[in-house]
Amino acid sequence: MAWLEEMTAAANVPPAKDLWQVCPRCGAYVPKAEWNAANPVCPRCNYHGRMKARARIALLADEGTFAECHADVSYSDHLAFHDATGAYKDKVEATVKKTGEGESVTIGTALMGGIPVMLGAMNFFFMGGSLGTGTGERICRACEQAIAERRPLVLCSASGGARMHEGILSLMQMARTSAAIGKLKAAGLPFISILTDPTTGGVSASYAMLGDVNVAEPGVLIGFAGRRVIENTIHQKLPPDFQTAEYLEQHGFVDKIVERKDLKAFVVKTLHYMGF
Amino acid sequence: MKAIEIVKMARDPKRPHFFDYVKGMCSDFEELHGDRLAKDDRGLVGGFATIGGEKCVLLGHNKGATVEENVAANFGMANPDGYRKAMRLMTLAEKFGLPVVTLVDTPGAYPGREAEERGQAEAIAKSLEFCAALKTPIVVVIVGEGGSGGALAIAVGDRVLMLENAVYSVISPEGCAGILWRDGSKAADAAEALKITAADLKRLGVVDEIVPEGANGAAKSPKTAIANVKKRVLAALKELKKLDKEELVARRYGKFRAMGRFN
């Protein structure tokens, strides 16, 4: 069949994966250009796909107003952690190289609808958005800067939970970020927590759930324990909508589900109500 | 000793549990029930206690002594109701000027359907924020298993003590091995890599003081272990009582704020 391969190569047709995006939820084939233009939201099932931190910030900040802070804070390999597949240091360095980011959260100052805010977004593509010591440090500094400059904090979470490669100190990030968020709130400043796909484990059980207002994108996964762990513990099948944003809204833990295209307007309006 | 052997000791059902400490170190204990919202969780219990003449609120995970108790208490895996009860009791402590003592001993927060529906994540998060700002001394003792967020939720204190053969970890060695080694039987390797023993945690600045357990550990020498815990708790309370409330909270914030500032 060599003639066929030659013919196809000669036609210079781009491979299908460059033309089409398959929706991970409903399986629809969406033209790549349309998928990317919609800041990946599936036009058929309204699946709100995962976004890189900077793309998300671009969606929320007034154009050209975002100035990154605390970018010098990076991961720490204080345990010299190795597992079966190698060293944490090698994995995280590869991630830094691939993503161009130094940690799983990107934070800075910005205007939103003209209001000066501290704006941050977690990056699921950086070690699963896991909460490491560097992530925790950036969030604590963001809270402290927000207090010093009287800015509301708007933070988008996307994380599988704590970063176990950093051992017990990754767990401690839950405590110190929650303490810092508490200080911000006690200073009378708003914390708007935006929950995106996925927000689970140690991140859901710390700052992500502590918003004065918790907003979630439609259909996203939000929960503490993993579905399989729960099913194995209780020996029951869980309903399909378990741990979705809608399920959390029904049970009282999410204030509102807001589509991605409306997120910025919702945050700005909320900040107006809060006196900003 | 290998980390995994210490894990086994920390999980030994013969180790003293919450009510053994009550019996061994309190001249009085009055349990208070319920979160005033939904339930009385048996996995996390507490009440007014007198330890060596010192009145306090004593809280802790309860693994239970009999099979019936084990089941009722989910083997010390608390539900959101447990963390909300803990916050309610700590509010009482703050209001009436009593210090708080917590005994941490849990495999982790309960991973159940209702636990999720009643907001396990929110309850733990709220407890972390709450403990960080509580205007009364908090002394934490990791007495057995310090399992992840379910342990940390009542472990944000001014002094964190840890028994010699207790463990405290972000994830169980089995869970970590399942994810990073893709093989749950590699728990021994994961336990070693995670650095979860009292000596490791002291070195990392997460634990202030290691409490010795006596010959062959707390399961074999429960009286010694309990007496040592009592002595260290009283010493810590004595020191913390000297501090002004604002100073206490500022120092507690500083203590946790410093955990993991490397770069």
Coordinates of C-alpha atoms in Angstrom, one line a residue:
Chain A
M1 CA 0.0 0.0 0.0
A2 CA 3.0 2.2 -0.4
W3 CA 1.3 4.1 -3.2
L4 CA -1.6 5.1 -0.9
E5 CA 0.8 6.5 1.7
E6 CA 2.6 8.5 -0.9
M7 CA -0.6 9.9 -2.3
T8 CA -1.8 11.0 1.1
A9 CA 1.5 12.5 2.0
A10 CA 1.6 14.4 -1.3
A11 CA -1.9 15.8 -0.7
N12 CA -0.5 17.5 2.4
V13 CA -3.6 17.0 4.4
P14 CA -3.2 18.0 8.1
P15 CA -3.8 15.1 10.4
A16 CA -7.4 14.8 11.8
K17 CA -6.3 15.7 15.3
D18 CA -5.2 19.1 14.1
L19 CA -8.6 19.8 12.6
W20 CA -11.0 18.3 15.1
Q21 CA -11.3 18.4 18.8
V22 CA -13.2 15.5 20.4
C23 CA -15.2 16.7 23.4
P24 CA -13.9 14.6 26.3
R25 CA -17.4 14.5 27.8
C26 CA -19.9 13.9 24.9
G27 CA -17.5 12.8 22.2
A28 CA -18.7 15.4 19.7
Y29 CA -16.3 16.4 16.9
V30 CA -15.9 20.1 17.1
P31 CA -13.7 22.0 14.5
K32 CA -10.5 23.0 16.4
A33 CA -10.9 26.7 15.5
E34 CA -14.4 26.8 16.9
W35 CA -13.3 24.9 20.1
N36 CA -10.5 27.3 20.8
A37 CA -12.5 30.4 20.0
A38 CA -15.1 29.2 22.6
N39 CA -12.3 29.1 25.3
P40 CA -12.9 25.4 25.2
V41 CA -16.6 25.0 25.8
C42 CA -18.3 22.2 23.8
P43 CA -21.1 23.7 21.7
R44 CA -23.1 20.5 21.9
C45 CA -23.0 19.5 25.7
N46 CA -21.7 22.8 27.2
Y47 CA -18.7 21.0 28.7
H48 CA -16.4 23.6 30.2
G49 CA -12.9 22.4 29.3
R50 CA -9.7 22.9 31.3
M51 CA -7.8 26.1 30.6
K52 CA -4.3 27.2 31.2
A53 CA -3.9 29.7 34.0
R54 CA -2.9 32.6 31.7
A55 CA -5.8 32.0 29.3
R56 CA -8.2 32.1 32.2
I57 CA -6.7 35.3 33.6
A58 CA -7.0 36.9 30.1
L59 CA -10.7 36.0 30.2
L60 CA -11.2 37.7 33.5
A61 CA -8.8 40.7 33.6
D62 CA -9.4 44.0 31.8
E63 CA -7.2 43.8 28.7
G64 CA -3.6 44.5 29.4
T65 CA -4.0 45.1 33.1
F66 CA -2.6 41.9 34.6
A67 CA 0.8 42.2 36.2
E68 CA 2.2 39.0 37.6
C69 CA 3.5 39.0 41.2
H70 CA 5.5 36.5 43.2
A71 CA 6.6 34.6 40.1
D72 CA 10.0 34.0 41.9
V73 CA 8.4 31.6 44.3
S74 CA 8.8 28.1 43.0
Y75 CA 8.5 24.4 44.0
S76 CA 10.6 22.8 46.7
D77 CA 12.1 19.3 46.7
H78 CA 12.9 19.3 50.4
L79 CA 12.4 15.5 50.7
A80 CA 14.5 14.7 47.6
F81 CA 11.4 12.6 46.7
H82 CA 11.7 9.6 44.4
D83 CA 9.0 7.1 43.4
A84 CA 8.9 4.1 41.1
T85 CA 9.0 6.3 38.0
G86 CA 11.9 8.6 39.1
A87 CA 12.7 11.8 40.9
Y88 CA 10.2 14.5 41.7
K89 CA 12.8 17.1 40.8
D90 CA 13.0 15.7 37.2
K91 CA 9.3 15.6 36.8
V92 CA 8.6 19.1 38.1
E93 CA 11.5 20.5 36.1
A94 CA 10.0 18.9 32.9
T95 CA 6.6 20.5 33.8
V96 CA 8.2 23.9 34.4
K97 CA 9.9 23.6 30.9
K98 CA 6.7 22.4 29.2
T99 CA 4.3 24.9 30.8
G100 CA 6.7 27.9 31.2
E101 CA 5.3 28.3 34.7
G102 CA 7.1 28.1 38.0
E103 CA 4.2 26.8 40.0
S104 CA 0.6 25.5 39.8
V105 CA -0.9 28.9 40.5
T106 CA -0.3 32.2 38.7
I107 CA -1.1 35.4 40.6
G108 CA -1.0 39.1 40.1
T109 CA -2.7 42.4 40.2
A110 CA -5.3 43.4 37.6
L111 CA -8.4 45.4 37.0
M112 CA -11.7 43.7 36.6
G113 CA -14.4 46.0 35.3
G114 CA -12.1 48.8 36.4
I115 CA -11.8 47.5 40.0
P116 CA -8.3 46.8 41.3
V117 CA -8.1 43.1 42.4
M118 CA -5.6 40.4 43.2
L119 CA -6.3 37.8 40.5
G120 CA -5.1 34.2 40.4
A121 CA -5.7 31.0 38.5
M122 CA -4.5 27.5 39.1
N123 CA -3.0 25.5 36.2
F124 CA -4.2 21.9 36.0
F125 CA -1.5 21.3 33.4
F126 CA 1.2 21.9 36.1
M127 CA 1.4 18.6 38.1
G128 CA -2.4 18.3 38.1
G129 CA -2.7 21.7 39.7
S130 CA -1.4 20.1 42.9
L131 CA -1.0 22.2 46.0
G132 CA 2.8 22.4 46.7
T133 CA 4.7 24.6 49.1
G134 CA 5.3 27.1 46.3
T135 CA 1.6 27.2 45.5
G136 CA 0.8 27.8 49.1
E137 CA 3.4 30.5 49.4
R138 CA 2.1 32.3 46.3
I139 CA -1.5 32.2 47.7
C140 CA -0.4 33.4 51.2
R141 CA 1.5 36.3 49.6
A142 CA -1.4 37.2 47.4
C143 CA -3.7 37.4 50.5
E144 CA -1.2 39.5 52.3
Q145 CA -0.7 41.8 49.3
A146 CA -4.5 42.1 48.9
I147 CA -4.8 43.2 52.6
A148 CA -2.0 45.7 52.2
E149 CA -3.4 47.2 49.0
R150 CA -7.1 46.7 50.0
R151 CA -7.9 44.6 46.9
P152 CA -10.5 41.8 46.7
L153 CA -9.1 38.4 45.9
V154 CA -10.4 36.5 42.9
L155 CA -9.0 33.0 42.6
C156 CA -9.8 30.2 40.1
S157 CA -9.1 26.7 41.5
A158 CA -8.3 23.7 39.3
S159 CA -6.5 20.9 41.3
G160 CA -6.4 17.3 42.1
G161 CA -5.4 18.2 45.7
A162 CA -2.2 18.2 47.7
R163 CA 1.1 17.5 46.1
M164 CA 2.2 14.3 47.8
H165 CA 5.8 14.5 46.4
E166 CA 6.3 17.3 49.0
G167 CA 5.0 15.2 51.9
I168 CA 3.6 16.7 55.1
L169 CA 4.5 20.2 54.1
S170 CA 2.1 20.0 51.1
L171 CA -0.6 19.1 53.7
M172 CA 0.4 22.2 55.8
Q173 CA -0.4 24.4 52.8
M174 CA -4.1 23.7 53.4
A175 CA -3.6 25.2 56.9
R176 CA -1.6 28.2 56.0
T177 CA -3.6 29.2 52.9
S178 CA -6.9 28.9 54.9
A179 CA -5.3 31.0 57.7
A180 CA -4.3 33.7 55.2
I181 CA -7.8 33.6 53.5
G182 CA -9.2 34.0 57.0
K183 CA -7.1 37.1 57.6
L184 CA -8.1 38.6 54.3
K185 CA -11.8 38.1 55.2
A186 CA -11.3 39.4 58.7
A187 CA -9.9 42.6 57.1
G188 CA -13.2 43.1 55.4
L189 CA -12.0 42.2 52.0
P190 CA -13.9 39.9 49.6
F191 CA -12.7 36.5 48.5
I192 CA -14.4 35.3 45.4
S193 CA -13.6 31.6 44.8
I194 CA -14.2 30.3 41.3
L195 CA -14.3 26.5 41.1
T196 CA -13.3 25.0 37.8
D197 CA -12.7 21.4 36.6
P198 CA -11.6 19.7 38.8
T199 CA -11.5 21.1 42.3
T200 CA -10.9 18.2 44.6
G201 CA -9.0 16.8 47.7
G202 CA -6.9 19.2 49.7
V203 CA -7.7 22.3 47.6
S204 CA -11.5 21.8 47.9
A205 CA -10.9 21.2 51.6
S206 CA -9.1 24.5 52.1
Y207 CA -9.2 27.9 50.3
A208 CA -11.4 26.8 47.4
M209 CA -14.4 26.3 49.7
L210 CA -13.8 29.4 51.7
G211 CA -15.1 32.1 49.3
D212 CA -17.4 34.8 50.6
V213 CA -19.0 33.7 47.3
N214 CA -18.2 30.3 45.7
V215 CA -18.9 30.3 42.0
A216 CA -18.6 27.1 39.8
E217 CA -18.6 26.6 36.1
P218 CA -21.3 24.2 34.8
G219 CA -20.7 20.5 35.1
V220 CA -17.3 20.6 36.8
L221 CA -16.1 18.1 39.3
I222 CA -15.9 19.3 42.9
G223 CA -15.4 17.0 45.9
F224 CA -13.2 15.9 48.7
A225 CA -12.7 12.1 48.3
G226 CA -12.5 10.4 44.9
R227 CA -15.5 8.6 43.5
R228 CA -13.8 5.2 43.4
V229 CA -12.5 5.5 47.0
I230 CA -16.1 6.3 48.1
E231 CA -17.6 3.5 46.1
N232 CA -15.1 1.0 47.5
T233 CA -15.8 2.3 51.1
I234 CA -19.6 2.2 51.0
H235 CA -20.0 -0.7 48.5
Q236 CA -22.6 1.3 46.5
K237 CA -22.7 2.9 43.1
L238 CA -22.9 6.7 43.2
P239 CA -25.3 8.7 41.1
P240 CA -23.8 10.0 37.8
D241 CA -24.2 13.6 38.8
F242 CA -22.4 13.0 42.2
Q243 CA -19.8 15.7 42.9
T244 CA -20.8 17.9 40.0
A245 CA -21.2 21.7 40.4
E246 CA -25.0 21.2 40.1
Y247 CA -24.9 18.6 42.9
L248 CA -23.0 20.9 45.1
E249 CA -25.3 23.8 44.4
Q250 CA -28.3 21.5 45.4
H251 CA -26.5 20.6 48.6
G252 CA -25.7 24.2 49.5
F253 CA -22.0 24.5 48.9
V254 CA -21.9 26.6 45.8
D255 CA -23.6 30.0 45.5
K256 CA -24.1 30.0 41.8
I257 CA -23.2 28.1 38.6
V258 CA -22.1 30.6 36.0
E259 CA -21.1 29.9 32.4
R260 CA -17.6 30.9 31.5
K261 CA -18.7 33.6 29.1
D262 CA -20.6 35.3 32.0
L263 CA -18.0 34.8 34.8
K264 CA -16.3 38.2 34.6
A265 CA -19.6 40.1 34.6
F266 CA -20.8 38.1 37.5
V267 CA -17.6 38.7 39.6
V268 CA -17.7 42.4 38.8
K269 CA -21.4 42.7 39.8
T270 CA -20.7 40.8 43.0
L271 CA -17.8 43.2 43.8
H272 CA -20.1 46.1 43.2
Y273 CA -22.6 44.7 45.7
M274 CA -19.7 44.3 48.1
G275 CA -19.0 48.0 47.8
F276 CA -16.2 48.1 45.3
Chain B
M1 CA 13.0 1.1 62.6
K2 CA 11.5 1.3 59.1
A3 CA 8.7 3.8 58.5
I4 CA 6.2 1.1 57.6
E5 CA 6.8 -0.6 60.9
I6 CA 6.1 2.6 62.7
V7 CA 2.9 2.9 60.6
K8 CA 1.9 -0.6 62.0
M9 CA 2.6 0.6 65.5
A10 CA 0.6 3.8 65.0
R11 CA -2.4 1.7 63.8
D12 CA -2.1 -1.0 66.5
P13 CA -5.7 -1.4 67.9
K14 CA -4.2 -2.0 71.3
R15 CA -2.8 1.6 71.4
P16 CA -4.5 3.9 73.8
H17 CA -7.4 5.8 72.1
F18 CA -9.4 8.8 73.0
F19 CA -11.3 7.4 76.0
D20 CA -8.2 5.7 77.4
Y21 CA -6.6 9.2 77.5
V22 CA -9.8 10.5 79.2
K23 CA -9.6 7.8 81.8
G24 CA -5.8 8.1 82.3
M25 CA -5.3 11.8 82.4
C26 CA -8.6 13.6 83.2
S27 CA -10.0 13.8 86.7
D28 CA -13.3 14.7 85.1
F29 CA -14.8 14.6 81.6
E30 CA -18.2 15.7 80.6
E31 CA -18.9 14.8 76.9
L32 CA -21.0 17.2 74.9
H33 CA -22.8 16.0 71.9
G34 CA -23.9 17.2 68.4
D35 CA -23.1 19.9 65.9
R36 CA -26.5 21.7 66.3
L37 CA -27.1 21.2 62.6
A38 CA -27.6 17.6 61.7
K39 CA -25.9 15.0 63.9
D40 CA -23.7 13.8 66.6
D41 CA -20.7 12.3 65.0
R42 CA -19.1 9.5 66.9
G43 CA -15.8 9.6 65.0
L44 CA -14.9 12.9 66.6
V45 CA -15.9 13.5 70.2
G46 CA -15.3 16.1 72.9
G47 CA -16.4 17.9 76.0
F48 CA -15.3 19.7 79.1
A49 CA -12.3 18.1 80.8
T50 CA -10.1 18.6 83.8
I51 CA -6.5 17.6 83.3
G52 CA -4.2 17.9 86.3
G53 CA -6.5 20.6 87.8
E54 CA -6.5 22.5 84.5
K55 CA -10.0 23.0 83.0
C56 CA -10.2 22.7 79.2
V57 CA -12.1 21.5 76.2
L58 CA -10.8 18.2 75.1
L59 CA -11.5 16.9 71.6
G60 CA -10.4 14.1 69.5
H61 CA -10.9 11.4 67.0
N62 CA -12.5 8.3 68.5
K63 CA -11.7 4.9 67.0
G64 CA -13.8 3.0 69.5
A65 CA -12.8 0.1 71.7
T66 CA -15.3 -2.6 70.7
V67 CA -16.5 -3.7 67.2
E68 CA -19.8 -1.9 67.8
E69 CA -18.0 1.3 68.7
N70 CA -15.6 0.9 65.8
V71 CA -18.5 0.8 63.4
A72 CA -20.4 3.6 65.0
A73 CA -17.3 5.8 64.9
N74 CA -16.2 4.7 61.4
F75 CA -12.9 3.8 63.0
G76 CA -12.2 7.4 63.8
M77 CA -13.0 8.7 60.3
A78 CA -15.0 11.8 61.1
N79 CA -17.9 13.1 59.1
P80 CA -18.5 16.9 58.5
D81 CA -20.7 16.8 61.5
G82 CA -17.7 15.9 63.6
Y83 CA -15.7 18.9 62.4
R84 CA -18.7 21.2 62.9
K85 CA -19.1 19.8 66.5
A86 CA -15.4 20.5 67.1
M87 CA -15.8 24.1 66.0
R88 CA -18.9 24.5 68.2
L89 CA -17.0 23.2 71.2
M90 CA -14.0 25.4 70.5
T91 CA -16.3 28.4 70.3
L92 CA -17.4 27.5 73.8
A93 CA -13.8 27.3 74.9
E94 CA -13.0 30.7 73.4
K95 CA -16.1 32.3 75.0
F96 CA -15.4 31.0 78.5
G97 CA -11.6 31.3 78.4
L98 CA -10.8 27.6 78.4
P99 CA -7.8 26.2 76.4
V100 CA -8.4 23.5 73.8
V101 CA -6.6 20.2 73.7
T102 CA -7.0 17.9 70.7
L103 CA -6.0 14.3 70.3
V104 CA -5.5 13.4 66.6
D105 CA -5.9 9.7 65.6
T106 CA -7.6 9.1 62.3
P107 CA -6.9 7.3 59.1
G108 CA -8.6 10.3 57.4
A109 CA -11.9 12.1 57.0
Y110 CA -14.7 9.6 56.1
P111 CA -15.0 9.1 52.4
G112 CA -18.8 8.6 52.2
R113 CA -21.7 9.7 50.1
E114 CA -23.4 11.6 52.9
A115 CA -20.1 13.0 54.0
E116 CA -19.7 14.6 50.6
E117 CA -23.3 15.7 50.5
R118 CA -23.0 17.5 53.8
G119 CA -19.8 19.2 52.7
Q120 CA -16.8 17.3 54.0
A121 CA -14.5 19.6 52.1
E122 CA -16.2 22.7 53.4
A123 CA -16.2 21.5 57.0
I124 CA -12.5 20.8 56.9
A125 CA -11.7 24.1 55.2
K126 CA -13.8 26.0 57.7
S127 CA -12.2 24.3 60.6
L128 CA -8.7 25.2 59.3
E129 CA -9.7 28.9 58.9
F130 CA -11.4 28.8 62.3
C131 CA -8.6 27.2 64.3
A132 CA -6.1 29.6 62.9
A133 CA -8.0 32.5 64.4
L134 CA -9.3 31.0 67.7
K135 CA -8.5 33.3 70.6
T136 CA -7.6 30.7 73.1
P137 CA -4.6 28.3 73.4
I138 CA -4.7 25.1 71.3
V139 CA -2.5 22.2 72.1
V140 CA -2.5 19.3 69.6
V141 CA -1.3 15.8 70.3
I142 CA -0.8 13.4 67.4
V143 CA -1.4 10.2 69.3
G144 CA -1.8 7.6 66.6
E145 CA -2.6 8.1 62.9
G146 CA -2.5 11.6 61.6
G147 CA -4.3 11.0 58.3
S148 CA -4.3 13.9 55.9
G149 CA -6.9 16.7 55.9
G150 CA -9.1 14.8 58.4
A151 CA -6.3 15.0 60.9
L152 CA -5.2 18.5 60.1
A153 CA -8.7 19.9 60.6
I154 CA -8.2 19.7 64.4
A155 CA -4.4 20.0 64.3
V156 CA -3.8 23.7 63.7
G157 CA -2.5 24.7 67.2
D158 CA 0.0 26.7 69.2
R159 CA 1.9 23.6 70.1
V160 CA 1.9 20.4 68.1
L161 CA 3.1 17.4 70.1
M162 CA 3.5 13.9 68.6
L163 CA 3.9 10.5 70.2
E164 CA 7.2 8.7 69.3
N165 CA 5.5 6.0 67.2
A166 CA 2.7 8.0 65.7
V167 CA 2.6 9.0 62.0
Y168 CA 1.3 12.1 60.3
S169 CA 1.0 12.2 56.5
V170 CA -0.6 14.0 53.5
I171 CA -1.8 10.6 52.2
S172 CA -1.7 7.0 53.5
P173 CA 1.4 5.0 52.3
E174 CA -1.0 2.6 50.6
G175 CA -2.8 5.4 48.8
C176 CA 0.5 7.1 47.7
A177 CA 1.9 3.7 46.5
G178 CA -1.3 3.1 44.5
I179 CA -0.9 6.5 42.7
L180 CA 2.8 7.1 42.4
W181 CA 4.0 3.5 42.3
R182 CA 0.9 2.2 40.6
D183 CA 1.1 -0.7 43.1
G184 CA -0.5 -0.6 46.5
S185 CA 1.9 -3.2 47.8
K186 CA 4.7 -0.7 47.6
A187 CA 3.4 1.0 50.7
A188 CA 6.7 0.4 52.5
D189 CA 8.6 2.4 49.9
A190 CA 6.0 5.2 49.9
A191 CA 6.1 5.3 53.7
E192 CA 9.8 5.8 53.6
A193 CA 9.7 8.5 50.8
L194 CA 6.9 10.5 52.4
K195 CA 8.8 11.1 55.7
I196 CA 5.9 10.6 58.1
T197 CA 7.6 9.6 61.4
A198 CA 7.8 11.9 64.5
A199 CA 11.5 12.4 64.0
D200 CA 11.0 13.4 60.3
L201 CA 8.2 15.9 61.2
K202 CA 10.2 17.4 64.0
R203 CA 13.0 18.0 61.5
L204 CA 10.6 19.6 59.0
G205 CA 9.3 21.9 61.7
V206 CA 5.7 20.6 61.6
V207 CA 6.0 19.1 65.1
D208 CA 7.3 21.0 68.2
E209 CA 8.0 18.1 70.5
I210 CA 8.2 14.3 70.4
V211 CA 6.5 12.6 73.4
P212 CA 8.2 9.3 74.4
E213 CA 6.0 6.2 74.7
G214 CA 7.8 3.9 77.1
A215 CA 9.1 0.4 76.6
N216 CA 8.0 -1.2 73.3
G217 CA 5.6 1.6 72.4
A218 CA 2.2 2.9 73.7
A219 CA 0.4 -0.4 72.9
K220 CA 2.7 -2.2 75.4
S221 CA 3.1 0.7 77.9
P222 CA -0.1 2.7 77.7
K223 CA 0.2 4.1 81.2
T224 CA 3.6 5.6 80.5
A225 CA 2.5 7.0 77.2
I226 CA -0.6 8.6 78.7
A227 CA 1.3 10.0 81.7
N228 CA 3.9 11.5 79.3
V229 CA 1.1 13.1 77.2
K230 CA -0.5 14.6 80.3
K231 CA 2.8 16.0 81.5
R232 CA 3.7 17.6 78.2
V233 CA 0.2 19.0 77.6
L234 CA 0.2 20.6 81.0
A235 CA 3.6 22.1 80.5
A236 CA 2.5 23.5 77.1
L237 CA -0.7 25.0 78.6
K238 CA 1.2 26.6 81.4
E239 CA 3.4 28.4 78.9
L240 CA 0.6 29.4 76.5
K241 CA -1.6 30.8 79.3
K242 CA 1.0 33.6 79.8
L243 CA 0.4 35.0 76.3
D244 CA -2.0 37.7 75.5
K245 CA -4.8 36.5 73.1
E246 CA -3.8 38.7 70.2
E247 CA -0.2 37.7 70.6
L248 CA -1.2 34.0 70.7
V249 CA -3.1 34.2 67.5
A250 CA -0.3 36.2 65.8
R251 CA 2.2 33.6 66.8
R252 CA 0.0 30.8 65.6
Y253 CA -0.3 32.4 62.2
G254 CA 3.4 33.0 62.1
K255 CA 4.1 29.3 63.0
F256 CA 2.0 27.9 60.1
R257 CA 2.9 30.8 57.7
A258 CA 6.6 29.6 58.0
M259 CA 5.8 26.0 57.0
G260 CA 7.2 25.7 53.5
R261 CA 8.8 29.0 52.7
F262 CA 11.8 27.9 50.8
N263 CA 12.3 30.0 47.7

